[in-house]
mmCIF file of C-alpha atoms and ligand atoms in Angstrom:
data_model
loop_
_atom_site.group_PDB
_atom_site.id
_atom_site.type_symbol
_atom_site.label_atom_id
_atom_site.label_comp_id
_atom_site.label_asym_id
_atom_site.label_seq_id
_atom_site.Cartn_x
_atom_site.Cartn_y
_atom_site.Cartn_z
ATOM 1 C CA UNK A 23 99.296 133.914 96.963
ATOM 2 C CA UNK A 24 100.845 131.217 100.240
ATOM 3 C CA UNK A 25 97.102 129.129 101.738
ATOM 4 C CA UNK A 26 97.522 127.124 105.057
ATOM 5 C CA UNK A 27 95.958 124.030 105.278
ATOM 6 C CA UNK A 28 94.593 123.029 108.109
ATOM 7 C CA UNK A 29 92.169 119.305 108.836
ATOM 8 C CA UNK A 30 91.941 119.160 112.685
ATOM 9 C CA UNK A 31 91.222 115.625 114.307
ATOM 10 C CA UNK A 32 90.141 114.068 117.212
ATOM 11 C CA UNK A 33 93.914 114.669 118.632
ATOM 12 C CA UNK A 34 95.554 115.601 115.546
ATOM 13 C CA UNK A 35 96.337 118.342 113.283
ATOM 14 C CA UNK A 36 97.387 118.078 109.986
ATOM 15 C CA UNK A 37 98.217 121.160 107.625
ATOM 16 C CA UNK A 38 100.582 122.263 104.473
ATOM 17 C CA UNK A 39 101.453 125.535 103.332
ATOM 18 C CA UNK A 40 101.209 126.013 100.057
ATOM 19 C CA UNK A 41 103.002 129.549 97.322
ATOM 20 C CA UNK A 42 102.137 129.848 93.980
ATOM 21 C CA UNK A 43 103.218 126.914 93.273
ATOM 22 C CA UNK A 44 104.115 123.892 95.484
ATOM 23 C CA UNK A 45 104.000 122.617 99.346
ATOM 24 C CA UNK A 46 106.336 124.529 100.949
ATOM 25 C CA UNK A 47 105.701 122.893 104.570
ATOM 26 C CA UNK A 48 103.682 120.018 105.465
ATOM 27 C CA UNK A 49 103.114 117.800 108.745
ATOM 28 C CA UNK A 50 101.263 116.730 111.713
ATOM 29 C CA UNK A 51 101.099 116.963 115.003
ATOM 30 C CA UNK A 52 99.713 113.897 116.365
ATOM 31 C CA UNK A 53 98.661 112.879 120.376
ATOM 32 C CA UNK A 54 97.269 116.445 120.964
ATOM 33 C CA UNK A 55 96.468 116.845 124.891
ATOM 34 C CA UNK A 56 99.925 115.467 126.631
ATOM 35 C CA UNK A 57 103.406 115.544 127.081
ATOM 36 C CA UNK A 58 103.880 113.449 124.489
ATOM 37 C CA UNK A 59 102.100 114.916 121.258
ATOM 38 C CA UNK A 60 104.334 113.827 117.985
ATOM 39 C CA UNK A 61 105.306 116.959 115.750
ATOM 40 C CA UNK A 62 106.002 115.987 112.083
ATOM 41 C CA UNK A 63 107.247 118.425 109.411
ATOM 42 C CA UNK A 64 108.624 118.130 106.000
ATOM 43 C CA UNK A 65 110.147 120.334 103.240
ATOM 44 C CA UNK A 66 109.167 118.405 99.837
ATOM 45 C CA UNK A 67 111.614 121.191 97.927
ATOM 46 C CA UNK A 68 114.757 120.910 100.085
ATOM 47 C CA UNK A 69 114.396 117.104 101.604
ATOM 48 C CA UNK A 70 113.812 118.284 104.952
ATOM 49 C CA UNK A 71 111.944 116.209 107.699
ATOM 50 C CA UNK A 72 111.908 117.181 111.081
ATOM 51 C CA UNK A 73 110.110 114.655 114.390
ATOM 52 C CA UNK A 74 110.536 116.087 117.818
ATOM 53 C CA UNK A 75 108.001 114.692 121.336
ATOM 54 C CA UNK A 76 106.554 118.110 123.405
ATOM 55 C CA UNK A 77 104.177 119.068 125.687
ATOM 56 C CA UNK A 78 100.922 119.781 123.142
ATOM 57 C CA UNK A 79 96.879 120.516 125.472
ATOM 58 C CA UNK A 80 95.311 121.600 123.317
ATOM 59 C CA UNK A 81 94.791 122.692 120.123
ATOM 60 C CA UNK A 82 94.773 125.935 120.350
ATOM 61 C CA UNK A 83 98.662 125.154 122.116
ATOM 62 C CA UNK A 84 99.520 123.325 118.610
ATOM 63 C CA UNK A 85 98.111 125.800 116.487
ATOM 64 C CA UNK A 86 99.406 128.651 118.313
ATOM 65 C CA UNK A 87 103.348 125.835 118.231
ATOM 66 C CA UNK A 88 102.860 126.035 113.687
ATOM 67 C CA UNK A 89 102.670 129.402 113.658
ATOM 68 C CA UNK A 90 105.343 130.493 115.339
ATOM 69 C CA UNK A 91 107.151 127.580 115.037
ATOM 70 C CA UNK A 92 107.152 125.013 112.162
ATOM 71 C CA UNK A 93 105.252 127.921 109.522
ATOM 72 C CA UNK A 94 108.857 130.373 109.656
ATOM 73 C CA UNK A 95 111.065 126.461 108.449
ATOM 74 C CA UNK A 96 109.679 126.978 105.373
ATOM 75 C CA UNK A 97 110.601 130.669 105.189
ATOM 76 C CA UNK A 98 106.976 131.922 104.135
ATOM 77 C CA UNK A 99 107.028 135.189 106.551
ATOM 78 C CA UNK A 100 102.948 135.503 105.494
ATOM 79 C CA UNK A 101 99.583 133.728 105.493
ATOM 80 C CA UNK A 102 96.788 135.400 103.077
ATOM 81 C CA UNK A 103 94.216 132.787 104.181
ATOM 82 C CA UNK A 104 93.536 129.379 105.640
ATOM 83 C CA UNK A 105 91.547 127.028 104.284
ATOM 84 C CA UNK A 106 90.005 124.204 106.341
ATOM 85 C CA UNK A 107 89.046 120.880 106.534
ATOM 86 C CA UNK A 108 84.859 120.967 107.736
ATOM 87 C CA UNK A 109 83.156 116.842 107.093
ATOM 88 C CA UNK A 110 80.294 118.272 108.494
ATOM 89 C CA UNK A 111 78.543 121.221 106.360
ATOM 90 C CA UNK A 112 74.323 119.451 106.629
ATOM 91 C CA UNK A 113 72.065 120.450 104.073
ATOM 92 C CA UNK A 114 73.251 123.933 103.477
ATOM 93 C CA UNK A 115 76.398 124.209 102.190
ATOM 94 C CA UNK A 116 77.835 123.185 98.283
ATOM 95 C CA UNK A 117 80.384 125.211 98.101
ATOM 96 C CA UNK A 118 83.563 126.213 100.329
ATOM 97 C CA UNK A 119 82.793 129.473 102.097
ATOM 98 C CA UNK A 120 84.424 132.110 104.202
ATOM 99 C CA UNK A 121 84.115 131.535 107.673
ATOM 100 C CA UNK A 122 81.874 134.510 109.883
ATOM 101 C CA UNK A 123 79.695 133.666 113.162
ATOM 102 C CA UNK A 124 76.550 132.205 110.450
ATOM 103 C CA UNK A 125 79.332 128.965 109.446
ATOM 104 C CA UNK A 126 80.417 128.537 112.427
ATOM 105 C CA UNK A 127 76.846 128.276 114.372
ATOM 106 C CA UNK A 128 76.012 126.219 111.248
ATOM 107 C CA UNK A 129 78.931 123.603 112.180
ATOM 108 C CA UNK A 130 78.665 123.639 115.096
ATOM 109 C CA UNK A 131 74.370 122.654 115.142
ATOM 110 C CA UNK A 132 76.055 119.699 112.820
ATOM 111 C CA UNK A 133 78.352 117.961 115.581
ATOM 112 C CA UNK A 134 75.619 115.988 116.736
ATOM 113 C CA UNK A 135 76.279 114.496 113.045
ATOM 114 C CA UNK A 136 80.236 114.076 112.984
ATOM 115 C CA UNK A 137 80.618 114.201 117.013
ATOM 116 C CA UNK A 138 84.480 113.566 116.329
ATOM 117 C CA UNK A 139 85.146 116.051 113.750
ATOM 118 C CA UNK A 140 83.141 119.226 113.873
ATOM 119 C CA UNK A 141 84.037 119.796 117.739
ATOM 120 C CA UNK A 142 88.036 120.115 116.563
ATOM 121 C CA UNK A 143 87.504 121.980 113.441
ATOM 122 C CA UNK A 144 85.760 124.711 115.150
ATOM 123 C CA UNK A 145 88.761 124.623 117.625
ATOM 124 C CA UNK A 146 91.098 125.256 114.957
ATOM 125 C CA UNK A 147 89.143 127.712 113.372
ATOM 126 C CA UNK A 148 89.256 129.395 116.653
ATOM 127 C CA UNK A 149 92.216 129.327 116.850
ATOM 128 C CA UNK A 150 93.165 131.009 114.246
ATOM 129 C CA UNK A 151 91.092 133.927 114.955
ATOM 130 C CA UNK A 152 92.629 134.229 117.500
ATOM 131 C CA UNK A 153 96.748 134.014 116.647
ATOM 132 C CA UNK A 154 95.983 135.207 113.279
ATOM 133 C CA UNK A 155 93.372 137.585 112.921
ATOM 134 C CA UNK A 156 93.623 139.386 110.446
ATOM 135 C CA UNK A 157 93.724 136.843 107.616
ATOM 136 C CA UNK A 158 90.396 134.842 105.499
ATOM 137 C CA UNK A 159 89.175 131.813 107.018
ATOM 138 C CA UNK A 160 87.105 129.703 104.196
ATOM 139 C CA UNK A 161 85.273 126.155 105.447
ATOM 140 C CA UNK A 162 86.273 123.346 102.599
ATOM 141 C CA UNK A 163 83.229 120.611 103.919
ATOM 142 C CA UNK A 164 83.500 116.685 103.003
ATOM 143 C CA UNK A 165 80.005 116.626 102.147
ATOM 144 C CA UNK A 166 79.136 119.993 99.515
ATOM 145 C CA UNK A 167 80.507 117.371 96.655
ATOM 146 C CA UNK A 168 76.906 114.803 97.627
ATOM 147 C CA UNK A 169 74.960 118.054 97.805
ATOM 148 C CA UNK A 170 73.920 117.974 93.996
ATOM 149 C CA UNK A 171 72.241 114.077 94.745
ATOM 150 C CA UNK A 172 69.393 113.603 93.581
ATOM 151 C CA UNK A 173 66.571 112.978 95.959
ATOM 152 C CA UNK A 174 65.488 109.482 96.294
ATOM 153 C CA UNK A 175 69.205 108.330 96.017
ATOM 154 C CA UNK A 176 69.658 110.242 99.227
ATOM 155 C CA UNK A 177 66.719 109.582 101.683
ATOM 156 C CA UNK A 178 65.915 106.746 103.867
ATOM 157 C CA UNK A 179 62.808 104.853 103.208
ATOM 158 C CA UNK A 180 62.857 105.238 107.138
ATOM 159 C CA UNK A 181 59.069 107.507 108.234
ATOM 160 C CA UNK A 182 59.531 110.265 107.096
ATOM 161 C CA UNK A 183 59.235 112.635 109.927
ATOM 162 C CA UNK A 184 62.922 111.052 110.614
ATOM 163 C CA UNK A 185 63.959 113.613 107.530
ATOM 164 C CA UNK A 186 61.769 116.275 108.446
ATOM 165 C CA UNK A 187 62.843 116.031 112.676
ATOM 166 C CA UNK A 188 66.220 115.310 112.745
ATOM 167 C CA UNK A 189 67.829 115.483 108.798
ATOM 168 C CA UNK A 190 68.508 111.448 108.410
ATOM 169 C CA UNK A 191 69.210 111.102 104.653
ATOM 170 C CA UNK A 192 72.964 110.387 103.176
ATOM 171 C CA UNK A 193 75.257 113.171 103.390
ATOM 172 C CA UNK A 194 78.479 111.739 101.583
ATOM 173 C CA UNK A 195 82.259 112.150 102.949
ATOM 174 C CA UNK A 196 85.097 112.269 101.774
ATOM 175 C CA UNK A 197 83.880 115.098 98.652
ATOM 176 C CA UNK A 198 87.249 116.998 98.412
ATOM 177 C CA UNK A 199 88.886 113.721 97.682
ATOM 178 C CA UNK A 200 86.324 112.669 94.981
ATOM 179 C CA UNK A 201 86.024 115.831 93.690
ATOM 180 C CA UNK A 202 89.851 116.168 92.961
ATOM 181 C CA UNK A 203 90.177 112.872 90.971
ATOM 182 C CA UNK A 204 87.694 114.255 89.126
ATOM 183 C CA UNK A 205 89.248 116.295 88.173
ATOM 184 C CA UNK A 206 92.954 114.568 87.512
ATOM 185 C CA UNK A 207 90.870 111.677 85.585
ATOM 186 C CA UNK A 208 89.741 114.202 83.196
ATOM 187 C CA UNK A 209 93.779 115.658 83.294
ATOM 188 C CA UNK A 210 94.260 112.072 82.708
ATOM 189 C CA UNK A 211 92.081 111.360 80.433
ATOM 190 C CA UNK A 212 92.083 114.770 78.221
ATOM 191 C CA UNK A 213 88.567 115.414 78.793
ATOM 192 C CA UNK A 214 86.133 117.532 80.568
ATOM 193 C CA UNK A 215 85.024 116.733 83.772
ATOM 194 C CA UNK A 216 81.949 118.267 81.335
ATOM 195 C CA UNK A 217 81.813 115.266 79.922
ATOM 196 C CA UNK A 218 82.885 112.514 81.200
ATOM 197 C CA UNK A 219 80.755 109.733 83.866
ATOM 198 C CA UNK A 220 83.295 107.760 86.541
ATOM 199 C CA UNK A 221 83.418 105.928 89.812
ATOM 200 C CA UNK A 222 86.148 106.575 92.026
ATOM 201 C CA UNK A 223 86.890 104.629 94.347
ATOM 202 C CA UNK A 224 89.129 106.133 97.657
ATOM 203 C CA UNK A 225 89.939 102.870 99.889
ATOM 204 C CA UNK A 226 92.126 104.111 103.059
ATOM 205 C CA UNK A 227 90.883 102.967 106.411
ATOM 206 C CA UNK A 228 87.721 104.802 105.403
ATOM 207 C CA UNK A 229 86.423 104.203 102.150
ATOM 208 C CA UNK A 230 83.417 105.074 99.735
ATOM 209 C CA UNK A 231 82.530 104.643 96.203
ATOM 210 C CA UNK A 232 81.071 107.836 94.233
ATOM 211 C CA UNK A 233 79.004 107.578 90.825
ATOM 212 C CA UNK A 234 80.506 111.335 89.326
ATOM 213 C CA UNK A 235 78.100 111.823 85.761
ATOM 214 C CA UNK A 236 79.495 115.090 84.155
ATOM 215 C CA UNK A 237 80.870 117.037 86.667
ATOM 216 C CA UNK A 238 78.338 115.750 89.541
ATOM 217 C CA UNK A 239 77.925 113.549 92.214
ATOM 218 C CA UNK A 240 75.286 111.098 91.853
ATOM 219 C CA UNK A 241 75.217 108.906 93.895
ATOM 220 C CA UNK A 242 78.366 108.060 97.065
ATOM 221 C CA UNK A 243 78.333 105.049 99.817
ATOM 222 C CA UNK A 244 79.011 106.549 102.492
ATOM 223 C CA UNK A 245 75.614 108.051 104.071
ATOM 224 C CA UNK A 246 74.488 109.550 107.039
ATOM 225 C CA UNK A 247 77.813 108.571 108.847
ATOM 226 C CA UNK A 248 81.048 107.501 107.316
ATOM 227 C CA UNK A 249 80.080 104.444 108.602
ATOM 228 C CA UNK A 250 78.029 102.917 105.758
ATOM 229 C CA UNK A 251 78.703 101.437 102.371
ATOM 230 C CA UNK A 252 81.770 99.380 101.370
ATOM 231 C CA UNK A 253 83.712 97.322 104.426
ATOM 232 C CA UNK A 254 86.447 99.605 106.362
ATOM 233 C CA UNK A 255 89.140 99.498 108.993
ATOM 234 C CA UNK A 256 87.218 99.329 111.923
ATOM 235 C CA UNK A 257 83.854 99.753 111.080
ATOM 236 C CA UNK A 258 81.032 97.440 109.123
ATOM 237 C CA UNK A 259 79.626 99.632 105.721
ATOM 238 C CA UNK A 260 75.876 99.021 104.796
ATOM 239 C CA UNK A 261 74.851 95.828 106.897
ATOM 240 C CA UNK A 262 70.853 94.140 107.671
ATOM 241 C CA UNK A 263 69.884 96.997 110.276
ATOM 242 C CA UNK A 264 67.943 94.277 112.770
ATOM 243 C CA UNK A 265 71.529 92.620 113.567
ATOM 244 C CA UNK A 266 72.155 95.724 115.652
ATOM 245 C CA UNK A 267 68.860 95.881 118.041
ATOM 246 C CA UNK A 268 69.562 91.649 118.141
ATOM 247 C CA UNK A 269 72.775 92.526 118.989
ATOM 248 C CA UNK A 270 72.141 94.425 121.671
ATOM 249 C CA UNK A 271 69.317 92.503 123.494
ATOM 250 C CA UNK A 272 71.489 89.649 123.256
ATOM 251 C CA UNK A 273 74.704 91.458 124.751
ATOM 252 C CA UNK A 274 72.922 92.652 127.173
ATOM 253 C CA UNK A 275 74.441 96.527 125.257
ATOM 254 C CA UNK A 276 73.606 100.091 124.967
ATOM 255 C CA UNK A 277 73.634 101.933 121.901
ATOM 256 C CA UNK A 278 76.553 103.538 122.352
ATOM 257 C CA UNK A 279 78.545 100.607 123.437
ATOM 258 C CA UNK A 280 76.613 98.859 119.717
ATOM 259 C CA UNK A 281 78.382 102.500 118.064
ATOM 260 C CA UNK A 282 81.563 101.337 119.157
ATOM 261 C CA UNK A 283 81.027 98.037 118.001
ATOM 262 C CA UNK A 284 79.810 99.202 114.379
ATOM 263 C CA UNK A 285 82.635 101.831 114.390
ATOM 264 C CA UNK A 286 86.112 100.378 115.778
ATOM 265 C CA UNK A 287 86.132 96.895 115.832
ATOM 266 C CA UNK A 288 84.248 95.770 112.918
ATOM 267 C CA UNK A 289 85.477 95.707 109.088
ATOM 268 C CA UNK A 290 88.797 94.376 108.040
ATOM 269 C CA UNK A 291 89.506 94.380 112.663
ATOM 270 C CA UNK A 292 86.642 92.998 113.548
ATOM 271 C CA UNK A 293 86.102 89.852 110.845
ATOM 272 C CA UNK A 294 91.237 88.932 110.391
ATOM 273 C CA UNK A 295 90.485 89.766 114.464
ATOM 274 C CA UNK A 296 94.410 90.474 113.833
ATOM 275 C CA UNK A 297 94.248 94.379 112.124
ATOM 276 C CA UNK A 298 92.834 97.053 110.467
ATOM 277 C CA UNK A 299 95.910 97.720 107.921
ATOM 278 C CA UNK A 300 95.523 95.649 104.403
ATOM 279 C CA UNK A 301 98.890 95.071 104.253
ATOM 280 C CA UNK A 302 98.973 93.455 108.219
ATOM 281 C CA UNK A 303 95.990 91.462 106.148
ATOM 282 C CA UNK A 304 97.812 91.070 102.441
ATOM 283 C CA UNK A 305 100.914 89.080 104.752
ATOM 284 C CA UNK A 306 98.813 86.824 106.804
ATOM 285 C CA UNK A 307 96.691 85.963 103.906
ATOM 286 C CA UNK A 308 97.553 83.021 103.169
ATOM 287 C CA UNK A 309 98.422 80.766 106.612
ATOM 288 C CA UNK A 310 95.544 83.151 108.093
ATOM 289 C CA UNK A 311 91.585 81.611 106.683
ATOM 290 C CA UNK A 312 89.790 84.760 108.744
ATOM 291 C CA UNK A 313 92.375 87.084 107.318
ATOM 292 C CA UNK A 314 91.997 86.613 103.794
ATOM 293 C CA UNK A 315 88.299 85.698 104.199
ATOM 294 C CA UNK A 316 88.625 89.384 105.382
ATOM 295 C CA UNK A 317 90.456 90.137 102.417
ATOM 296 C CA UNK A 318 87.916 89.295 99.967
ATOM 297 C CA UNK A 319 84.779 90.576 101.714
ATOM 298 C CA UNK A 320 86.590 93.501 101.224
ATOM 299 C CA UNK A 321 86.595 93.449 97.688
ATOM 300 C CA UNK A 322 83.428 91.782 96.978
ATOM 301 C CA UNK A 323 81.319 94.637 98.381
ATOM 302 C CA UNK A 324 84.235 97.457 96.371
ATOM 303 C CA UNK A 325 82.991 95.708 94.118
ATOM 304 C CA UNK A 326 79.409 95.175 94.374
ATOM 305 C CA UNK A 327 79.402 99.501 94.328
ATOM 306 C CA UNK A 328 81.167 99.888 91.428
ATOM 307 C CA UNK A 329 78.627 97.361 89.713
ATOM 308 C CA UNK A 330 75.969 99.052 91.484
ATOM 309 C CA UNK A 331 76.548 102.716 89.950
ATOM 310 C CA UNK A 332 78.185 100.646 86.600
ATOM 311 C CA UNK A 333 73.636 99.875 86.181
ATOM 312 C CA UNK A 334 72.782 103.957 87.870
ATOM 313 C CA UNK A 335 75.080 105.590 84.912
ATOM 314 C CA UNK A 336 74.343 103.212 81.913
ATOM 315 C CA UNK A 337 78.344 102.635 81.503
ATOM 316 C CA UNK A 338 81.079 104.644 82.138
ATOM 317 C CA UNK A 339 84.107 106.109 80.741
ATOM 318 C CA UNK A 340 86.815 105.324 83.828
ATOM 319 C CA UNK A 341 87.227 103.609 87.362
ATOM 320 C CA UNK A 342 89.070 105.656 89.327
ATOM 321 C CA UNK A 343 91.019 103.656 92.168
ATOM 322 C CA UNK A 344 92.471 105.420 94.827
ATOM 323 C CA UNK A 345 94.315 107.043 98.827
ATOM 324 C CA UNK A 346 96.228 104.552 100.647
ATOM 325 C CA UNK A 347 94.400 100.669 100.105
ATOM 326 C CA UNK A 348 93.678 101.677 96.364
ATOM 327 C CA UNK A 349 96.464 103.939 95.477
ATOM 328 C CA UNK A 350 98.798 101.005 97.038
ATOM 329 C CA UNK A 351 97.571 97.255 96.035
ATOM 330 C CA UNK A 352 97.423 95.837 92.341
ATOM 331 C CA UNK A 353 95.799 92.544 94.088
ATOM 332 C CA UNK A 354 92.921 94.520 95.675
ATOM 333 C CA UNK A 355 92.558 96.705 92.840
ATOM 334 C CA UNK A 356 93.017 93.175 90.286
ATOM 335 C CA UNK A 357 90.661 90.973 93.046
ATOM 336 C CA UNK A 358 87.894 93.758 93.098
ATOM 337 C CA UNK A 359 87.850 93.444 89.278
ATOM 338 C CA UNK A 360 88.784 90.288 88.527
ATOM 339 C CA UNK A 361 85.872 88.250 86.113
ATOM 340 C CA UNK A 362 84.635 91.622 84.654
ATOM 341 C CA UNK A 363 85.234 91.523 80.865
ATOM 342 C CA UNK A 364 81.660 91.054 79.629
ATOM 343 C CA UNK A 365 81.698 94.533 81.651
ATOM 344 C CA UNK A 366 84.050 95.796 79.503
ATOM 345 C CA UNK A 367 86.522 96.180 82.596
ATOM 346 C CA UNK A 368 90.120 94.583 81.377
ATOM 347 C CA UNK A 369 93.252 95.413 84.155
ATOM 348 C CA UNK A 370 95.982 95.046 82.274
ATOM 349 C CA UNK A 371 98.302 93.164 84.761
ATOM 350 C CA UNK A 372 101.699 94.854 84.002
ATOM 351 C CA UNK A 373 100.386 98.434 84.318
ATOM 352 C CA UNK A 374 98.633 97.330 87.328
ATOM 353 C CA UNK A 375 101.225 95.907 89.230
ATOM 354 C CA UNK A 376 104.206 98.614 88.705
ATOM 355 C CA UNK A 377 101.522 101.692 89.010
ATOM 356 C CA UNK A 378 101.511 101.861 92.882
ATOM 357 C CA UNK A 379 101.546 105.017 95.153
ATOM 358 C CA UNK A 380 102.120 106.902 91.562
ATOM 359 C CA UNK A 381 99.369 107.882 88.744
ATOM 360 C CA UNK A 382 98.334 106.192 85.518
ATOM 361 C CA UNK A 383 96.240 103.494 83.597
ATOM 362 C CA UNK A 384 95.981 100.338 84.643
ATOM 363 C CA UNK A 385 93.372 99.056 82.142
ATOM 364 C CA UNK A 386 94.091 97.002 78.653
ATOM 365 C CA UNK A 387 93.890 98.415 75.611
ATOM 366 C CA UNK A 388 90.727 96.485 74.874
ATOM 367 C CA UNK A 389 88.914 97.630 77.553
ATOM 368 C CA UNK A 390 85.484 99.929 77.083
ATOM 369 C CA UNK A 391 86.607 101.464 80.673
ATOM 370 C CA UNK A 392 89.476 103.116 81.274
ATOM 371 C CA UNK A 393 90.903 102.362 84.720
ATOM 372 C CA UNK A 394 93.129 104.498 87.015
ATOM 373 C CA UNK A 395 95.490 104.654 89.807
ATOM 374 C CA UNK A 396 95.129 108.699 90.654
ATOM 375 C CA UNK A 397 97.648 109.758 94.695
ATOM 376 C CA UNK A 398 94.665 111.883 96.368
ATOM 377 C CA UNK A 399 95.602 115.072 97.280
ATOM 378 C CA UNK A 400 92.695 116.804 99.451
ATOM 379 C CA UNK A 401 95.423 119.340 100.655
ATOM 380 C CA UNK A 402 96.085 120.616 97.072
ATOM 381 C CA UNK A 403 92.196 120.658 96.202
ATOM 382 C CA UNK A 404 91.592 122.666 99.577
ATOM 383 C CA UNK A 405 93.998 124.799 98.399
ATOM 384 C CA UNK A 406 92.368 125.779 95.678
ATOM 385 C CA UNK A 407 88.867 125.998 96.843
ATOM 386 C CA UNK A 408 90.938 128.378 99.266
ATOM 387 C CA UNK A 409 92.912 130.667 96.667
ATOM 388 C CA UNK A 410 89.754 130.556 94.109
ATOM 389 C CA UNK A 411 87.204 131.985 97.065
ATOM 390 C CA UNK A 412 89.447 134.478 98.434
ATOM 391 C CA UNK A 413 90.568 135.799 94.649
ATOM 392 C CA UNK A 414 86.467 136.729 94.509
ATOM 393 C CA UNK A 415 86.075 138.547 97.249
ATOM 394 C CA UNK A 416 88.787 140.946 96.093
HETATM 395 P P1 ADP B 508 93.500 106.744 106.124
HETATM 396 O O1 ADP B 508 94.183 108.302 105.437
HETATM 397 O O2 ADP B 508 91.397 106.511 105.864
HETATM 398 O O3 ADP B 508 93.453 107.074 107.475
HETATM 399 P P2 ADP B 508 95.165 106.227 103.397
HETATM 400 O O4 ADP B 508 94.230 106.976 102.660
HETATM 401 O O5 ADP B 508 96.444 106.489 104.543
HETATM 402 O O6 ADP B 508 93.600 105.861 105.344
HETATM 403 O O7 ADP B 508 95.029 104.470 104.141
HETATM 404 C C1 ADP B 508 94.772 103.381 105.065
HETATM 405 C C2 ADP B 508 95.054 102.328 104.201
HETATM 406 O O8 ADP B 508 95.580 101.951 103.326
HETATM 407 C C3 ADP B 508 95.638 100.585 104.909
HETATM 408 O O9 ADP B 508 94.786 100.204 105.481
HETATM 409 C C4 ADP B 508 96.973 100.114 104.675
HETATM 410 O O10 ADP B 508 96.982 99.145 105.517
HETATM 411 C C5 ADP B 508 96.690 100.937 103.381
HETATM 412 N N1 ADP B 508 98.028 100.261 102.478
HETATM 413 C C6 ADP B 508 98.782 101.415 102.717
HETATM 414 N N2 ADP B 508 100.161 100.641 101.934
HETATM 415 C C7 ADP B 508 99.244 100.340 101.468
HETATM 416 C C8 ADP B 508 100.424 98.744 100.694
HETATM 417 N N3 ADP B 508 101.723 98.840 99.766
HETATM 418 N N4 ADP B 508 99.258 98.277 100.110
HETATM 419 C C9 ADP B 508 98.175 97.592 100.708
HETATM 420 N N5 ADP B 508 97.470 98.414 101.707
HETATM 421 C C10 ADP B 508 98.063 99.359 101.777
#
C-alpha cells in the first residue's frame, strides 16, 4: 500500500510518500500564496535532493503540482490512501477516522479553536478529493491522544458554564508525536507500552510535555491552545492570567494584539530580543545576559513540568527528549535534568553529549529512571494509522 502523508499549514504543505517499507519521497512546499513559493523534496533512498522557486497561489495548486509533478519523481505510480495531519478534532475524536462530509463539518466546527491550522487541513482534504477522487482520506488528529486525560486535569477552574457553552478545556497538541515517542520508547526498552510510565518532552519551536501511563496520556502541558505549558520559541507558555488584561489596559491594545504578543513576540524571542532559535540563543549565551536568561527560563519550565508529572505518575520508567531542541541540544538536556539524582535521574555526560540527532539512552547506569533521546516522526505515525484504518475497512 502506498500512502501519502500531508500536513497543510497556513502557507506550506509538508508531504511524505511511503511504500510498504520506506519513506520514498518527502518534501516541503513553502510560501504558498505568491510567485516565489519554494518547492523542496528529497528521495532518501536515492540520495537525490531538489529545490525550485515557482508560483503557487493556493494550496489547491500546490497539491496539483505535488500529485502531477513531484510524486512521479519517486517512481511510484499510484497512491492508495492519504493521511492528513489535523491539529484540532475537538472532543469528538480519540482515534483517526476516514474523512466523510460529517468529519469535514466537525473539522470546520473546530476552526475557531485552531484558526491557523484547520482551514488549511480542510483545503488539503478538498484538493485531494478533487484530484484523487477515489482514494480514502484519513484524518489523524493532534488532539486525539489526549482524550484519555482525566476530567480533573482537563477542565479549567473557570465558571463551569464556559466549558458547557464554549468547550473550553485542555485539548493538548503534538499528540501524534507523543504517541510515536511512546511506541519507540517501548521498542528501545523492550517493554510493552501497557507496562511503562513515561514523560515525553517534545521540545521544538512549539514545545509540549506529556505524562503517559500504561499506553494512555494522563496529562499534557499544552492546553486549550498551543500557547500553554512550557516556554517556547515565541510563545509564553503558562503565565499569570491577570497579566494579559493588565498589559491590555496599560498599552491600550486589543485582545487580538495581546494574542499576537503572547504567541509571536514572547518566549525565547521575547526574553532574548535576539531570536526564537535555540541554536542562536546558545551561541549568544556567554556574552549576552538576556540570551542566557532565555535559555535558563526555558530549561526551568521544562524541569517544572517533568517534576509535576513525576509526582502525578508516582515515578516513571523513562523520560524522553525529542524534536529540534530535545533531539539535538545536549546542553538543554543537561540543564533540565541537573541536580535530580535524589529523584533517581542521572545523565551519562558522554552519552548525552554524543547523542545528537539520533536515538539513544543517555542516562547513567546508576540512574533509576532511563533518559532517552528519540527523533520524532509524525509522518511515519500518520502513515501507520492510515494503513491500519484502511486495512480494517477493507
Ligand atoms: P517545529 O517543528 O516546532 O518548528 P523543530 O522541532 O524543528 O520545531 O525545532 C526547532 C528548534 O530546534 C529551533 O529552536 C532550533 O533552534 C532547535 N534546534 C535545532 N537543532 C539544534 C541544535 N543542534 N541545538 C539546539 N537547538 C537546536
